[in-house]
PDB file of C-alpha atoms in Angstrom:
ATOM      1  CA  MET A 208      96.604 106.926  78.658  1.00 49.00           C
ATOM      2  CA  ALA A 209      94.166 108.679  76.360  1.00 53.00           C
ATOM      3  CA  SER A 210      91.858 105.836  75.420  1.00 54.00           C
ATOM      4  CA  THR A 211      88.151 105.733  76.105  1.00 54.00           C
ATOM      5  CA  ASN A 212      86.094 102.981  77.606  1.00 51.00           C
ATOM      6  CA  ALA A 213      82.523 101.958  76.863  1.00 57.00           C
ATOM      7  CA  PHE A 214      81.013 104.597  79.157  1.00 64.00           C
ATOM      8  CA  GLY A 215      82.811 107.753  78.058  1.00 67.00           C
ATOM      9  CA  ARG A 216      86.209 109.281  78.550  1.00 76.00           C
ATOM     10  CA  TYR A 217      88.931 107.528  80.513  1.00 78.00           C
ATOM     11  CA  VAL A 218      89.664 108.878  84.003  1.00 86.00           C
ATOM     12  CA  CYS A 219      92.903 107.680  85.552  1.00 89.00           C
ATOM     13  CA  GLN A 220      92.212 106.590  89.127  1.00 93.00           C
ATOM     14  CA  LEU A 221      95.777 107.181  90.325  1.00 95.00           C
ATOM     15  CA  ARG A 222      95.881 110.637  91.904  1.00 95.00           C
ATOM     16  CA  LYS A 223      99.396 110.740  93.349  1.00 97.00           C
ATOM     17  CA  LEU A 224     102.500 108.559  93.141  1.00 97.00           C
ATOM     18  CA  ARG A 225     105.175 108.772  95.837  1.00 98.00           C
ATOM     19  CA  ILE A 226     108.591 107.218  95.223  1.00 97.00           C
ATOM     20  CA  THR A 227     110.797 106.860  98.299  1.00 97.00           C
ATOM     21  CA  TYR A 228     114.365 105.595  98.042  1.00 96.00           C
ATOM     22  CA  CYS A 229     117.797 105.851  99.671  1.00 95.00           C
ATOM     23  CA  ARG A 230     120.604 107.628  97.823  1.00 93.00           C
ATOM     24  CA  GLY A 231     123.348 105.291  99.056  1.00 92.00           C
ATOM     25  CA  ASN A 232     121.613 101.949  99.600  1.00 92.00           C
ATOM     26  CA  PRO A 233     122.455  99.320  96.947  1.00 94.00           C
ATOM     27  CA  SER A 234     118.858  98.012  97.017  1.00 94.00           C
ATOM     28  CA  SER A 235     117.729 101.384  95.603  1.00 95.00           C
ATOM     29  CA  GLN A 236     119.989 101.223  92.519  1.00 96.00           C
ATOM     30  CA  GLY A 237     117.192 100.303  90.096  1.00 96.00           C
ATOM     31  CA  THR A 238     114.929 102.966  91.567  1.00 96.00           C
ATOM     32  CA  ARG A 239     117.606 105.624  91.096  1.00 96.00           C
ATOM     33  CA  GLU A 240     118.122 104.516  87.473  1.00 96.00           C
ATOM     34  CA  PHE A 241     114.369 104.703  86.853  1.00 96.00           C
ATOM     35  CA  ILE A 242     114.224 108.220  88.324  1.00 96.00           C
ATOM     36  CA  ASP A 243     117.178 109.389  86.221  1.00 96.00           C
ATOM     37  CA  LYS A 244     116.077 107.871  82.897  1.00 95.00           C
ATOM     38  CA  ALA A 245     112.377 107.009  82.662  1.00 94.00           C
ATOM     39  CA  LEU A 246     110.514 109.138  85.201  1.00 95.00           C
ATOM     40  CA  GLY A 247     110.499 112.221  82.976  1.00 95.00           C
ATOM     41  CA  GLU A 248     108.771 110.309  80.184  1.00 96.00           C
ATOM     42  CA  PHE A 249     106.186 108.963  82.628  1.00 95.00           C
ATOM     43  CA  VAL A 250     105.426 112.460  83.932  1.00 96.00           C
ATOM     44  CA  LYS A 251     105.034 113.854  80.390  1.00 96.00           C
ATOM     45  CA  ALA A 252     102.741 110.986  79.376  1.00 94.00           C
ATOM     46  CA  ASN A 253     100.613 111.218  82.563  1.00 94.00           C
ATOM     47  CA  PRO A 254     100.074 114.878  83.519  1.00 94.00           C
ATOM     48  CA  GLN A 255      97.047 113.959  85.674  1.00 94.00           C
ATOM     49  CA  VAL A 256      99.257 112.055  88.148  1.00 96.00           C
ATOM     50  CA  VAL A 257     101.219 114.034  90.738  1.00 96.00           C
ATOM     51  CA  VAL A 258     104.643 112.429  91.180  1.00 97.00           C
ATOM     52  CA  GLU A 259     106.525 113.006  94.425  1.00 97.00           C
ATOM     53  CA  VAL A 260     110.121 111.787  94.748  1.00 97.00           C
ATOM     54  CA  ALA A 261     111.443 111.635  98.310  1.00 96.00           C
ATOM     55  CA  PRO A 262     114.970 110.481  99.169  1.00 95.00           C
ATOM     56  CA  VAL A 263     114.772 108.941 102.650  1.00 95.00           C
ATOM     57  CA  PRO A 264     118.041 107.841 104.278  1.00 93.00           C
ATOM     58  CA  SER A 265     118.465 104.240 105.453  1.00 91.00           C
ATOM     59  CA  ARG A 266     115.089 103.013 104.153  1.00 93.00           C
ATOM     60  CA  GLN A 267     114.115 100.446 101.564  1.00 95.00           C
ATOM     61  CA  PRO A 268     112.637 101.870  98.343  1.00 96.00           C
ATOM     62  CA  LYS A 269     108.891 101.725  97.840  1.00 97.00           C
ATOM     63  CA  LEU A 270     106.124 103.081  95.650  1.00 97.00           C
ATOM     64  CA  THR A 271     102.979 104.458  97.242  1.00 97.00           C
ATOM     65  CA  GLY A 272      99.960 105.086  95.039  1.00 96.00           C
ATOM     66  CA  PHE A 273      97.104 107.299  96.233  1.00 96.00           C
ATOM     67  CA  PHE A 274      93.817 106.815  94.383  1.00 95.00           C
ATOM     68  CA  LEU A 275      90.732 108.974  93.798  1.00 93.00           C
ATOM     69  CA  ASN A 276      88.580 106.783  96.062  1.00 91.00           C
ATOM     70  CA  GLY A 277      90.798 107.571  99.080  1.00 93.00           C
ATOM     71  CA  ARG A 278      92.686 104.280  99.191  1.00 94.00           C
ATOM     72  CA  SER A 279      96.435 103.882  98.960  1.00 95.00           C
ATOM     73  CA  LYS A 280      98.647 100.980  97.954  1.00 95.00           C
ATOM     74  CA  VAL A 281     102.285 100.418  98.925  1.00 96.00           C
ATOM     75  CA  VAL A 282     104.566  98.374  96.649  1.00 96.00           C
ATOM     76  CA  PRO A 283     108.053  97.475  97.946  1.00 96.00           C
ATOM     77  CA  ILE A 284     110.629  97.689  95.137  1.00 96.00           C
ATOM     78  CA  GLU A 285     113.927  96.804  96.793  1.00 95.00           C
ATOM     79  CA  ASN A 286     116.535  95.057  94.625  1.00 95.00           C
ATOM     80  CA  ARG A 287     114.572  95.672  91.405  1.00 95.00           C
ATOM     81  CA  ASN A 288     116.065  96.953  88.171  1.00 96.00           C
ATOM     82  CA  ALA A 289     114.759 100.036  86.347  1.00 96.00           C
ATOM     83  CA  SER A 290     112.490  98.108  83.951  1.00 96.00           C
ATOM     84  CA  GLU A 291     110.815  96.254  86.829  1.00 96.00           C
ATOM     85  CA  VAL A 292     110.257  99.534  88.683  1.00 97.00           C
ATOM     86  CA  GLU A 293     108.723 100.977  85.515  1.00 96.00           C
ATOM     87  CA  SER A 294     106.354  97.996  85.232  1.00 96.00           C
ATOM     88  CA  PHE A 295     105.232  98.497  88.858  1.00 97.00           C
ATOM     89  CA  VAL A 296     104.610 102.199  88.187  1.00 96.00           C
ATOM     90  CA  THR A 297     102.576 101.340  85.084  1.00 96.00           C
ATOM     91  CA  ARG A 298     100.612  98.734  87.028  1.00 95.00           C
ATOM     92  CA  LEU A 299      99.761 101.283  89.730  1.00 95.00           C
ATOM     93  CA  ARG A 300      98.667 103.769  87.049  1.00 95.00           C
ATOM     94  CA  ASN A 301      96.295 101.226  85.500  1.00 93.00           C
ATOM     95  CA  GLU A 302      94.717 100.031  88.771  1.00 91.00           C
ATOM     96  CA  SER A 303      91.387 101.285  90.055  1.00 88.00           C
ATOM     97  CA  GLY A 304      92.384 101.413  93.718  1.00 86.00           C
ATOM     98  CA  GLY A 305      89.376  99.396  94.839  1.00 85.00           C
ATOM     99  CA  LYS A 306      89.368  96.246  96.903  1.00 84.00           C
ATOM    100  CA  VAL A 307      89.726  92.965  95.077  1.00 80.00           C
ATOM    101  CA  LYS A 308      86.296  91.382  94.840  1.00 80.00           C
ATOM    102  CA  LYS A 309      85.400  87.787  94.205  1.00 78.00           C
ATOM    103  CA  ILE A 310      83.861  87.327  90.793  1.00 76.00           C
ATOM    104  CA  GLY A 311      81.167  84.692  90.392  1.00 72.00           C
ATOM    105  CA  ASN A 312      78.849  82.899  92.782  1.00 65.00           C
ATOM    106  CA  TRP A 313      77.783  79.371  93.456  1.00 69.00           C
ATOM    107  CA  THR A 314      75.098  78.217  91.055  1.00 68.00           C
ATOM    108  CA  ARG A 315      71.733  78.052  92.758  1.00 70.00           C
ATOM    109  CA  SER A 316      68.654  76.363  91.404  1.00 69.00           C
ATOM    110  CA  ASN A 317      64.981  76.425  92.336  1.00 76.00           C
ATOM    111  CA  THR A 318      64.530  72.802  91.294  1.00 73.00           C
ATOM    112  CA  PRO A 319      66.064  70.086  93.513  1.00 68.00           C
ATOM    113  CA  SER A 320      68.491  67.572  92.092  1.00 68.00           C
ATOM    114  CA  ILE A 321      67.037  64.369  90.647  1.00 71.00           C
ATOM    115  CA  GLN A 322      69.883  62.403  92.183  1.00 73.00           C
ATOM    116  CA  GLY A 323      69.105  63.633  95.698  1.00 70.00           C
ATOM    117  CA  ASP A 324      71.174  65.441  98.275  1.00 71.00           C
ATOM    118  CA  TRP A 325      74.847  64.593  98.632  1.00 71.00           C
ATOM    119  CA  GLN A 326      75.849  62.793 101.806  1.00 75.00           C
ATOM    120  CA  GLY A 327      79.493  62.158 102.607  1.00 74.00           C
ATOM    121  CA  PHE A 328      78.967  59.203 104.986  1.00 73.00           C
ATOM    122  CA  LEU A 329      77.476  56.698 102.578  1.00 62.00           C
TER     123      LEU A 329
END
């Protein structure tokens, strides 16, 4: 992703992507298809991301993203097809790696309400 944001150049926050899968497990079929067909294109398009592929016997497939801020995120991808795995990889690439924060606050006012305080037992 070579676009820029309002503050300067774009810095991808995903540092490393680890793909673990089983070579014989049927739930890893989509992951194996993604590795065979689309992973090369992803690596060429994103040279800043280190991609590690690890076949692990008798385990469910999962994606683990390691971010620049030190956090990691695990995404289970069992029984997914190759296009769904690709969408999860793209989603991890576009994330910031930070905690999800609540946006917005309760509205506070310095002037009291004309109608008075609310009381539930009236």
